[in-house]
Backbone as CSV, one residue per row, in Angstrom:
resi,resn,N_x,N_y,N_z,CA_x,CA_y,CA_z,C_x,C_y,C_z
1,UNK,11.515,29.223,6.894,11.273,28.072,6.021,11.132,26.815,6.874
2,UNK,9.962,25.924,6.788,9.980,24.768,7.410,11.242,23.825,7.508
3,UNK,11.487,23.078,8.305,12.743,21.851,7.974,12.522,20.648,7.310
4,UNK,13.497,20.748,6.362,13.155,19.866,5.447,12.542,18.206,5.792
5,UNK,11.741,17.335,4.907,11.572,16.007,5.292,12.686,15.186,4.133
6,UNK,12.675,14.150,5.161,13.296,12.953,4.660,12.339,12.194,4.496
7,UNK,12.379,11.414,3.300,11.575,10.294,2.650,12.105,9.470,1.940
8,UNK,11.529,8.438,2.025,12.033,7.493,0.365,10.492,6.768,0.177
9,UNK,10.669,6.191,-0.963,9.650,5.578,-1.856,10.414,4.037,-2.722
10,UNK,9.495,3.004,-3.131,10.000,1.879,-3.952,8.735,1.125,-4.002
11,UNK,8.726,0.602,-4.965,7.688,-0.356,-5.954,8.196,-1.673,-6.046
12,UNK,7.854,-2.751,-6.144,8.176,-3.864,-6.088,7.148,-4.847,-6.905
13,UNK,7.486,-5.647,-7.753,6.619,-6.487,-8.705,7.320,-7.544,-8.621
14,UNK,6.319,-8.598,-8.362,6.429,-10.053,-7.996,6.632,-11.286,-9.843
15,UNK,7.647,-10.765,-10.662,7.292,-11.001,-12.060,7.102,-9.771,-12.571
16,UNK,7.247,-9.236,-13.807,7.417,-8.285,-14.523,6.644,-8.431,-16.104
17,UNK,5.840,-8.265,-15.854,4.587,-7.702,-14.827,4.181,-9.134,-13.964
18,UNK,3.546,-8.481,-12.797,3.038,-9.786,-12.022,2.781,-9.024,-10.805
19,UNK,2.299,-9.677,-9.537,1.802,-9.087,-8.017,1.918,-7.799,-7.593
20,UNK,2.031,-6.714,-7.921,2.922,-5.253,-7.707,2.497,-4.550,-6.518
21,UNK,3.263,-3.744,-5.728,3.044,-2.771,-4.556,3.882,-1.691,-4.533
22,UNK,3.694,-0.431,-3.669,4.157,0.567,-3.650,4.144,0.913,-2.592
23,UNK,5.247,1.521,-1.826,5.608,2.038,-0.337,6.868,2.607,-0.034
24,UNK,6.312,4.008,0.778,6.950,4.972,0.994,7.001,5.093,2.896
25,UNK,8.215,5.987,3.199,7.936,6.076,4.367,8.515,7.313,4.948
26,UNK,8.445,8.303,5.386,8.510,9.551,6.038,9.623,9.893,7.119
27,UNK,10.475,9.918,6.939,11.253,10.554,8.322,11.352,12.067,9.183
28,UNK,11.709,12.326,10.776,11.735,13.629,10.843,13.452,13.719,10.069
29,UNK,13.517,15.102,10.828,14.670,15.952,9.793,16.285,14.996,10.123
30,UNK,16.234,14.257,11.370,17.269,13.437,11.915,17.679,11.810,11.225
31,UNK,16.505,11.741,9.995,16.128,10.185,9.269,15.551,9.176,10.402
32,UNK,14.836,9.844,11.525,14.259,8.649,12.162,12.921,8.241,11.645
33,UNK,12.388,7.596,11.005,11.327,6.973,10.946,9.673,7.408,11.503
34,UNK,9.064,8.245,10.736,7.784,8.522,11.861,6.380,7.621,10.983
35,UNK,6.454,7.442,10.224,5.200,7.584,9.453,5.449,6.787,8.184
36,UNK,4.560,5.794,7.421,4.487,4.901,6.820,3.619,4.343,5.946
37,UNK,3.596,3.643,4.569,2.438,3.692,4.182,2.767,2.478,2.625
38,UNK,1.921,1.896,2.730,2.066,1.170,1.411,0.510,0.516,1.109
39,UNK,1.261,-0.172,-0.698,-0.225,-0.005,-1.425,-0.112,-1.390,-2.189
40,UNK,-1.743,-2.134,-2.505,-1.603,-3.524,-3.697,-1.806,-2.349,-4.713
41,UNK,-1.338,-3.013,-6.027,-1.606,-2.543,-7.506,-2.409,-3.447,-8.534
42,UNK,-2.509,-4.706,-7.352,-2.829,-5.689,-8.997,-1.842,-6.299,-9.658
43,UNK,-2.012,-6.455,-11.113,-1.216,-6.846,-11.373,-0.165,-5.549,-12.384
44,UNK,1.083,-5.707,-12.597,1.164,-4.207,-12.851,2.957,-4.825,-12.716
45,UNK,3.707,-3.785,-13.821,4.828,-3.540,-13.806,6.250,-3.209,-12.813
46,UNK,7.158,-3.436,-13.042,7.989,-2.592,-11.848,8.091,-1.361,-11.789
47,UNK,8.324,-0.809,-13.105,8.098,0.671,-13.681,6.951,1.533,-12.729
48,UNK,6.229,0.627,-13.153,4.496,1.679,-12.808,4.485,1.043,-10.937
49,UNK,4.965,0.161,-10.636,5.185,0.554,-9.172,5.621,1.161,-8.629
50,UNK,7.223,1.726,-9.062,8.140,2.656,-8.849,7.535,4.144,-9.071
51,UNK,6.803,4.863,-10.191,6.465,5.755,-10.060,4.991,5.714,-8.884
52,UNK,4.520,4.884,-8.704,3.159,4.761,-8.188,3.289,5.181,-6.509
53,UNK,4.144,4.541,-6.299,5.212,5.209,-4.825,5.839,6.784,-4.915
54,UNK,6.123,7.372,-5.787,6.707,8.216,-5.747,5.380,9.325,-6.067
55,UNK,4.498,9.099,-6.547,3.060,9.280,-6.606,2.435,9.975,-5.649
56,UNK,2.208,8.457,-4.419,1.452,8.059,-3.280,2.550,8.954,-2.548
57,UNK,4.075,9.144,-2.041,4.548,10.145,-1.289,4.601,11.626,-1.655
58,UNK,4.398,12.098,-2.236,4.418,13.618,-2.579,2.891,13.990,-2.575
59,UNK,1.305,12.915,-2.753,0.615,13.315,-2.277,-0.085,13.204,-0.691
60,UNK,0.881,12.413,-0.040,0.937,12.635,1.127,2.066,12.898,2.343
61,UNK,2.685,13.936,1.247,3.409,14.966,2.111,2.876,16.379,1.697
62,UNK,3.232,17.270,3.228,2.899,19.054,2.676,3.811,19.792,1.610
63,UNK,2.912,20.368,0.310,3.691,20.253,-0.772,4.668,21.952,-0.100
64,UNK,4.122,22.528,0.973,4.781,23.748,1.391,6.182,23.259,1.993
65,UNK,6.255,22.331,2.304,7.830,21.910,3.495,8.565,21.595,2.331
66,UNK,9.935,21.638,2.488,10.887,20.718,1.291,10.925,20.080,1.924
67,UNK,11.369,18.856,0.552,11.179,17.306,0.710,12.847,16.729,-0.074
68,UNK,13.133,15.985,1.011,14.227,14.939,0.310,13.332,13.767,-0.155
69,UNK,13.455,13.147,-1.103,13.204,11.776,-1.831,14.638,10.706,-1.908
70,UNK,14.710,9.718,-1.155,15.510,8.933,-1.476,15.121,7.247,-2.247
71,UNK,15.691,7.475,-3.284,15.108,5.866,-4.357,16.293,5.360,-4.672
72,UNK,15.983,4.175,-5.170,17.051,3.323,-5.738,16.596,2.963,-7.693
73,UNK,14.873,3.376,-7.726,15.011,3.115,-8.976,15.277,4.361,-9.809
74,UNK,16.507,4.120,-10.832,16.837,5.421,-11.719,15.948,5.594,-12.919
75,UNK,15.264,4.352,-12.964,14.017,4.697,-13.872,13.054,6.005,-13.722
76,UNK,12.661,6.020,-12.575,11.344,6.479,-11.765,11.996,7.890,-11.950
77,UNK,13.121,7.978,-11.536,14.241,9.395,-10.884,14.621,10.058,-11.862
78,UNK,14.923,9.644,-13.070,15.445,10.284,-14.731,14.062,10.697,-15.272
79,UNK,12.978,9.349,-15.400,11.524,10.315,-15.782,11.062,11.613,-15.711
80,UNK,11.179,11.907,-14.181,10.744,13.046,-13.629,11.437,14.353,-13.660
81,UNK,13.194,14.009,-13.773,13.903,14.828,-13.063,15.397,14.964,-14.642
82,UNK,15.091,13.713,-15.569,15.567,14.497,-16.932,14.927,14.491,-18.417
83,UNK,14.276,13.748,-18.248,13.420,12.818,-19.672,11.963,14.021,-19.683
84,UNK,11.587,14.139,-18.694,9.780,14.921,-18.801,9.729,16.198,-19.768
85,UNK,11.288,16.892,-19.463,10.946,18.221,-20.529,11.010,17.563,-21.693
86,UNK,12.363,16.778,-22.555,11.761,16.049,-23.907,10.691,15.925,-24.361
87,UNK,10.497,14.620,-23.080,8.973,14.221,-23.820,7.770,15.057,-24.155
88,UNK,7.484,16.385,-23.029,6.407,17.448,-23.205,7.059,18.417,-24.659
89,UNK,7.910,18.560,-24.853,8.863,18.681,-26.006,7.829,18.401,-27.341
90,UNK,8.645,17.401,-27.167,8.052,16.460,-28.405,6.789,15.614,-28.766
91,UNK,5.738,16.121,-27.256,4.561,15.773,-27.891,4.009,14.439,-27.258
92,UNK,5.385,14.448,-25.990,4.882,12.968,-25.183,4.916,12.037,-26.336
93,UNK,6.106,12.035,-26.791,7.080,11.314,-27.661,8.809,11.086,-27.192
94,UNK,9.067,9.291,-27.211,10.495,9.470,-26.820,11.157,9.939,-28.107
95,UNK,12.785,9.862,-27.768,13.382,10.760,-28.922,13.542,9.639,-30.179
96,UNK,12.968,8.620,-29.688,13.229,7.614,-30.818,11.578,7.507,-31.679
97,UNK,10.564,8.511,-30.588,9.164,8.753,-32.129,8.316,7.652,-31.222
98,UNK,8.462,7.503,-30.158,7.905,6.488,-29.794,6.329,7.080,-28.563
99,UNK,5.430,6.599,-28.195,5.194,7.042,-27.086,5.066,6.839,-25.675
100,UNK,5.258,7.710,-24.971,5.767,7.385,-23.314,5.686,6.622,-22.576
101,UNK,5.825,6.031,-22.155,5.298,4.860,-21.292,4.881,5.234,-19.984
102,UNK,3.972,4.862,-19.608,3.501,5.239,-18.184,3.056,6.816,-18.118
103,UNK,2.668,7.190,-19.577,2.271,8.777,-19.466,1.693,9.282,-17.911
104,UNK,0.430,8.903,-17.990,-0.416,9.234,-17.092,0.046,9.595,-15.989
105,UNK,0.846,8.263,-15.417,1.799,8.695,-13.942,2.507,9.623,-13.965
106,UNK,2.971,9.831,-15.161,4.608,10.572,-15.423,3.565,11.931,-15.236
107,UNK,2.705,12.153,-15.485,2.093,13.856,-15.875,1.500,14.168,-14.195
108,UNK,0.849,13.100,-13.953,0.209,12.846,-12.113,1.443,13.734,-11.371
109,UNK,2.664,12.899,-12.047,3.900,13.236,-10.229,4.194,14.958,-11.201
110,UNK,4.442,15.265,-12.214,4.533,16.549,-12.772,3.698,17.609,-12.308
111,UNK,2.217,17.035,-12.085,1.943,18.304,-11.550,1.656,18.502,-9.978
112,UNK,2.419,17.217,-9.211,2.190,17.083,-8.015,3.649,17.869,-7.232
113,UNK,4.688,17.460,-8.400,5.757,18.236,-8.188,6.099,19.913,-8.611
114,UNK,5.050,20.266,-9.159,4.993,21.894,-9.596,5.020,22.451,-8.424
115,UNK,5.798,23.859,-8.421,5.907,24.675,-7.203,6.642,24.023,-5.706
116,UNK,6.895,22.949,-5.884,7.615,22.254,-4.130,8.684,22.012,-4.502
117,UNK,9.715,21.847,-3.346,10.767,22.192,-3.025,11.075,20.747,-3.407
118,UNK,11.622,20.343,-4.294,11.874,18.443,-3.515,13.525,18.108,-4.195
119,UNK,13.982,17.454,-3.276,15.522,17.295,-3.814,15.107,15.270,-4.015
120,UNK,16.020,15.156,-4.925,15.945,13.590,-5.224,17.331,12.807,-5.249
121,UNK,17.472,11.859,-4.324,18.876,11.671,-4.041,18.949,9.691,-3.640
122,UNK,19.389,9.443,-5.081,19.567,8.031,-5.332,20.773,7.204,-4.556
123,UNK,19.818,6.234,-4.213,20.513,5.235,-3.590,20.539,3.671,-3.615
124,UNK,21.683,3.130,-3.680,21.546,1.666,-4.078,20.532,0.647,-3.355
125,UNK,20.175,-0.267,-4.249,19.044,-0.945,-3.224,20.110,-2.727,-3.045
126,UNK,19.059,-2.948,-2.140,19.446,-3.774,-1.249,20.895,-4.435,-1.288
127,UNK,21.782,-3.156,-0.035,23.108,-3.109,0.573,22.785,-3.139,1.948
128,UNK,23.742,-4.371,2.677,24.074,-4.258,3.667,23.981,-3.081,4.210
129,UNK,24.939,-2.068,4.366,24.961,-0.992,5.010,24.584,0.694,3.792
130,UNK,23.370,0.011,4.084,22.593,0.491,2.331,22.096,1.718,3.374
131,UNK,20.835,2.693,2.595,20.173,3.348,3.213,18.920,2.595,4.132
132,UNK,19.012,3.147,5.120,17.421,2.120,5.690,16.454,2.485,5.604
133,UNK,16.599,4.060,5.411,14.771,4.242,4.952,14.353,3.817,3.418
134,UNK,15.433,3.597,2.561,14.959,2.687,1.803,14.994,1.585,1.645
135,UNK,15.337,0.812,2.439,15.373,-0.584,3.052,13.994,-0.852,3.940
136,UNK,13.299,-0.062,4.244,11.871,0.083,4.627,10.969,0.458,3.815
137,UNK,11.174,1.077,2.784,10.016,1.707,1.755,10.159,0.131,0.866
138,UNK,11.096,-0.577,0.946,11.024,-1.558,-0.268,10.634,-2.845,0.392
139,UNK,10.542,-2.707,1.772,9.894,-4.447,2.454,8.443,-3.955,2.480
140,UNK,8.100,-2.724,2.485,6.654,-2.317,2.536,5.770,-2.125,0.852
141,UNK,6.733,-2.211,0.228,6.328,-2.144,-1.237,6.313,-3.712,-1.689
142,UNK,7.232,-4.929,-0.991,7.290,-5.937,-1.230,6.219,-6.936,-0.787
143,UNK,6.053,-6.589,0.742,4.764,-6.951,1.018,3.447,-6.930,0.816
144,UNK,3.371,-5.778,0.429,1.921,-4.853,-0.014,1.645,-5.888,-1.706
145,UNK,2.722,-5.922,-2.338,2.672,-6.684,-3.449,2.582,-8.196,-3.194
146,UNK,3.153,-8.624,-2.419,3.044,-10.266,-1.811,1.314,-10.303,-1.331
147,UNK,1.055,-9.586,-0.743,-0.238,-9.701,0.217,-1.518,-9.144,-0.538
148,UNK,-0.990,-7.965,-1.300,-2.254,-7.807,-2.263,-3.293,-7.088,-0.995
149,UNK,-2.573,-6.614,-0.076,-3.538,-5.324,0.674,-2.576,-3.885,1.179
150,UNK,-3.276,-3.161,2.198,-2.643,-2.111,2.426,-2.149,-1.820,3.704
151,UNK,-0.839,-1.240,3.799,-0.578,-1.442,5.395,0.205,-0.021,6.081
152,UNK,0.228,0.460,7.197,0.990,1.061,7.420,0.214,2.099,8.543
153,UNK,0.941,3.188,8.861,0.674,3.711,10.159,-0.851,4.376,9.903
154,UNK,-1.629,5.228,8.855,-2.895,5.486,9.019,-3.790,3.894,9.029
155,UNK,-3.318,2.899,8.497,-3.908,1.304,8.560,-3.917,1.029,10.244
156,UNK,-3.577,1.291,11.198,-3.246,1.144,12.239,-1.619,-0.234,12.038
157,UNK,-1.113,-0.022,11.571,-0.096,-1.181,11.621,1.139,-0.211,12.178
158,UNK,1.205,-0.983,13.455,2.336,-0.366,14.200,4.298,-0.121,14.164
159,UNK,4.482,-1.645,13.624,5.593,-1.836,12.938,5.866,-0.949,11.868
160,UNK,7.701,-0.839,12.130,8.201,-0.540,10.672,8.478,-1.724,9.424
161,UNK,8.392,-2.050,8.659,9.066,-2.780,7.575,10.597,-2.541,7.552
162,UNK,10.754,-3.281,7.060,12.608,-3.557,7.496,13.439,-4.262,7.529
163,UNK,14.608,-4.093,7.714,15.375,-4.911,8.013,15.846,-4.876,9.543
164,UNK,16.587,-5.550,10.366,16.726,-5.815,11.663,17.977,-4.811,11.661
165,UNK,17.705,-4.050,13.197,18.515,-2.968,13.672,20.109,-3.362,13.168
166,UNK,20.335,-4.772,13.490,21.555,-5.254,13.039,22.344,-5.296,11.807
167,UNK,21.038,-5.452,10.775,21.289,-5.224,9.407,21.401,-3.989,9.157
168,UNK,21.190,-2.943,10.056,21.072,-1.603,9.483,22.202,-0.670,10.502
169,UNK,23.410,-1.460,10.825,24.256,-0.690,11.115,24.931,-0.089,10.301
170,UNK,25.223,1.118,10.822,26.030,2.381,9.615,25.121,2.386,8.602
171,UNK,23.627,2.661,8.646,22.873,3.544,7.919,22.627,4.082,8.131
172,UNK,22.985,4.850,9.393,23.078,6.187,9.724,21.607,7.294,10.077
173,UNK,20.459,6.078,10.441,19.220,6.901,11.121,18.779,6.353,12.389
174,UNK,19.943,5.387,12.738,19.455,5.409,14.395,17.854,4.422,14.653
175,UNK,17.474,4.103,15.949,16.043,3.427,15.692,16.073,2.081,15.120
176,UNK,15.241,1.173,15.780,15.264,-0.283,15.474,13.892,-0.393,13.987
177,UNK,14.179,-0.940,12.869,12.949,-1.326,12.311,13.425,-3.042,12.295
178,UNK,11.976,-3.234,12.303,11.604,-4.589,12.175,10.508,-4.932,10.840
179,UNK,11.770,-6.112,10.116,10.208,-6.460,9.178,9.322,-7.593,9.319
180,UNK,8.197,-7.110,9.153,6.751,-7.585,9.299,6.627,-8.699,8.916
181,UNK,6.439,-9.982,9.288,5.839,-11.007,8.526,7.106,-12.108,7.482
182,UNK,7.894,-11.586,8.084,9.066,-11.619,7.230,9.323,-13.556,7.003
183,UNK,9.490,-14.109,5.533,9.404,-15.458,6.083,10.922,-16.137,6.169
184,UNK,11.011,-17.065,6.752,12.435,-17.619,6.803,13.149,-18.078,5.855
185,UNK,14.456,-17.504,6.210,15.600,-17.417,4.953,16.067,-19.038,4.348
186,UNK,15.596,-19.464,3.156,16.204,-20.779,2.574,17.498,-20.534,1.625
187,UNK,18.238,-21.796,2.104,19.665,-21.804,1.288,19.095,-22.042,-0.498
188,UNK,20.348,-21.282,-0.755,19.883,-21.344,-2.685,20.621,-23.087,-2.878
189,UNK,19.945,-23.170,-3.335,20.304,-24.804,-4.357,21.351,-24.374,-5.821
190,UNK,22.366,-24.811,-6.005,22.607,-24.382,-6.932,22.691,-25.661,-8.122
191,UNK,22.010,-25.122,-9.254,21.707,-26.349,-10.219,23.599,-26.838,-11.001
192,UNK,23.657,-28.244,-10.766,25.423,-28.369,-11.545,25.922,-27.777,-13.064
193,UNK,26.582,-27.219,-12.660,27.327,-26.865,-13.552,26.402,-25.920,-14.398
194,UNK,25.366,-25.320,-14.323,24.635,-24.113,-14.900,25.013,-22.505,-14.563
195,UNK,25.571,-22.891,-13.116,25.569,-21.626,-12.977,24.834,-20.677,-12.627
196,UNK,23.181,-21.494,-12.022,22.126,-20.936,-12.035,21.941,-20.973,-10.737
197,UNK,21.222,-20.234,-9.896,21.069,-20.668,-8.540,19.215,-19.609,-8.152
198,UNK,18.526,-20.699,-7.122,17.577,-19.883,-6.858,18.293,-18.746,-5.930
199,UNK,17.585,-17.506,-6.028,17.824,-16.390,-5.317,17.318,-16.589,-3.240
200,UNK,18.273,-16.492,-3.449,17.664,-16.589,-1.273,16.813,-15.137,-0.986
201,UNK,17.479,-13.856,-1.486,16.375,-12.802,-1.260,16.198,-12.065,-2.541
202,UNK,14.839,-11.121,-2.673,13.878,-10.293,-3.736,15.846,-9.942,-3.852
203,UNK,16.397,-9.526,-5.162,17.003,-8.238,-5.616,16.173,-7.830,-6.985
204,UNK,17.346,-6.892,-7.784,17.060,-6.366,-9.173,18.292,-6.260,-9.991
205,UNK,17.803,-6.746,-10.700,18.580,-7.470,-12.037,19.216,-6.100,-12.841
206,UNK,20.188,-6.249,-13.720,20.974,-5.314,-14.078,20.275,-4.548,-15.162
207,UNK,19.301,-5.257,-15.666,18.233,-4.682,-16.900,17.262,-3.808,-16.423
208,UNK,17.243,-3.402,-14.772,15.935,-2.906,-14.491,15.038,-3.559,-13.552
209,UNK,14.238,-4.895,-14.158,13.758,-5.613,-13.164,13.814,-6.256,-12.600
210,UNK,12.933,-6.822,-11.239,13.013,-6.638,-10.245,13.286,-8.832,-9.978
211,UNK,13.801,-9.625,-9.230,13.685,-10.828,-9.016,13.004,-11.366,-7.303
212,UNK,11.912,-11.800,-7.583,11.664,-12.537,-6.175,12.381,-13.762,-5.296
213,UNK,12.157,-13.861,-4.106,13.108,-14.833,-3.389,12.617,-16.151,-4.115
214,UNK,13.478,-16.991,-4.532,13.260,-18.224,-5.018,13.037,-18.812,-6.322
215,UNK,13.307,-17.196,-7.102,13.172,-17.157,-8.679,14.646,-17.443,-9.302
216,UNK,15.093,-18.187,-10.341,16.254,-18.533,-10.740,17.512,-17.260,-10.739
217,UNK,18.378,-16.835,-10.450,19.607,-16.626,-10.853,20.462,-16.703,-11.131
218,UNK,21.129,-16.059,-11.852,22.475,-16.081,-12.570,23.806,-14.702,-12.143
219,UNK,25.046,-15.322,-12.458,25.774,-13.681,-11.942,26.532,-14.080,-12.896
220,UNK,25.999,-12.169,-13.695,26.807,-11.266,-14.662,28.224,-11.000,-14.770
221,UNK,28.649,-9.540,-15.504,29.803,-9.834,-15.301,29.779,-8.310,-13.675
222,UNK,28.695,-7.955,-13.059,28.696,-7.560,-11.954,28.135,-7.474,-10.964
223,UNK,27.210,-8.423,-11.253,25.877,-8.371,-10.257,25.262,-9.989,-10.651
224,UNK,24.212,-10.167,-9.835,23.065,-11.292,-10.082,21.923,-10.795,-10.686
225,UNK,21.202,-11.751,-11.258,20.154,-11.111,-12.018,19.239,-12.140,-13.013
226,UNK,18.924,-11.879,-13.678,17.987,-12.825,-14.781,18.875,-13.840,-15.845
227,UNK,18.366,-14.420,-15.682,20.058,-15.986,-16.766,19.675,-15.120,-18.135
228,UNK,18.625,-15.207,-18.403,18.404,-14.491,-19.783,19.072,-13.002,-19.820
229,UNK,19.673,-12.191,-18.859,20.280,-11.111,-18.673,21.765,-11.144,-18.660
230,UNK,22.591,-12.820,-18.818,23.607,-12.866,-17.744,24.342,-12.487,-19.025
231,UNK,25.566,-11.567,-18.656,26.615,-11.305,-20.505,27.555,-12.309,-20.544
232,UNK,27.572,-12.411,-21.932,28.621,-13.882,-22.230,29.874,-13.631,-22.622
């Protein structure tokens, strides 16, 4: 049996819906980094970025090798892996009579995932001592959506996306990535007594989607995220 690959995948939308990209990136069997790849969407959802990555890696990996998938969105990861028999169930109907969202993709990665080996193994996004190959699939999904082109190792683009070797101690794959283009970090302003503060970097909000650097925040009762999200 071949040895398995390591991968991850992530989508990123600039606004919900608004700028969107998708990028995945390949490791050998040790999580070092070989191979890379991201995509513009237009304008387009977080949802449909997230599967659109998970898409774009399973059709460019060998569907004969097993495959690890590592993500952070549980959207993308429940679609595929608990929700798809329902919905083919019921007619590509949710259980509430409704219909699917993002069919098309959802049926694309279904039959891209027929017959291959693939394990799917979720991980939090942007942690310090987070995973780094998905800390690279999501500066390459972020950019690709910022830039509105395509980048990565068949592009001739030599760099990894990333975070700095430093940021990625105890993630446990070894290897320096560097991210690309990356622009300089501004202090958040925080507005008086609101409670509101611009975000210094992209996270994702407790509802799902996704916030860009410099877009308003608020913190929940566990996280940061959208003021219109924050619980009272």
């Amino acid at each position: 049996m071949s040895e398995r690959i390591i991968a991850a995948c992530d989508g990123a939308a600039k606004k919900n819906p608004g700028p969107a990209g998708w990028g995945w990136v390949v490791a050998d069997a040790g999580g070092r980094p070989e191979r890379w790849e991201a995509g513009p969407l237009g304008t387009a959802t977080n949802n449909i970025a997230e599967l659109t990555a998970l898409a774009e890696l399973l059709e460019s990996t060998d569907p004969a090798t097993p495959l690890e998938i590592r993500m952070d969105s549980q959207y993308a990861m429940n679609a595929v892996t608990k929700w798809l028999a329902g919905w083919k169930r019921n007619g590509w109907l949710t259980a509430s009579k409704k219909p699917v969202a993002n069919r098309e993709l959802v049926i694309r990665i279904d039959e891209l995932l027929t017959g291959r080996d693939v394990e799917f193994r979720y991980v939090p996004a942007h942690q310090v001592d987070g995973d780094p190959l998905n800390a690279i699939a999501d500066a390459a999904a972020s950019d690709a959506a910022s830039e509105q082109q395509a980048f990565g190792t068949a592009h001739g683009t030599a760099e990894i996306p990333g975070p700095r070797h430093d940021a990625m101690t105890g993630g446990g794959t070894g290897g320096t990535a560097t991210r690309r283009k990356a622009p300089p970090k501004k202090a958040g302003a925080r507005k008086a007594g609101s409670g509101v503060i611009k975000a210094k970097f992209a996270g994702r909000c407790s509802c799902g989607r996704s916030y860009a650097a410099g877009e308003q925040i608020a913190k929940g009762a566990s996280s940061w995220g959208h003021p219109e999200c924050r619980e009272s």
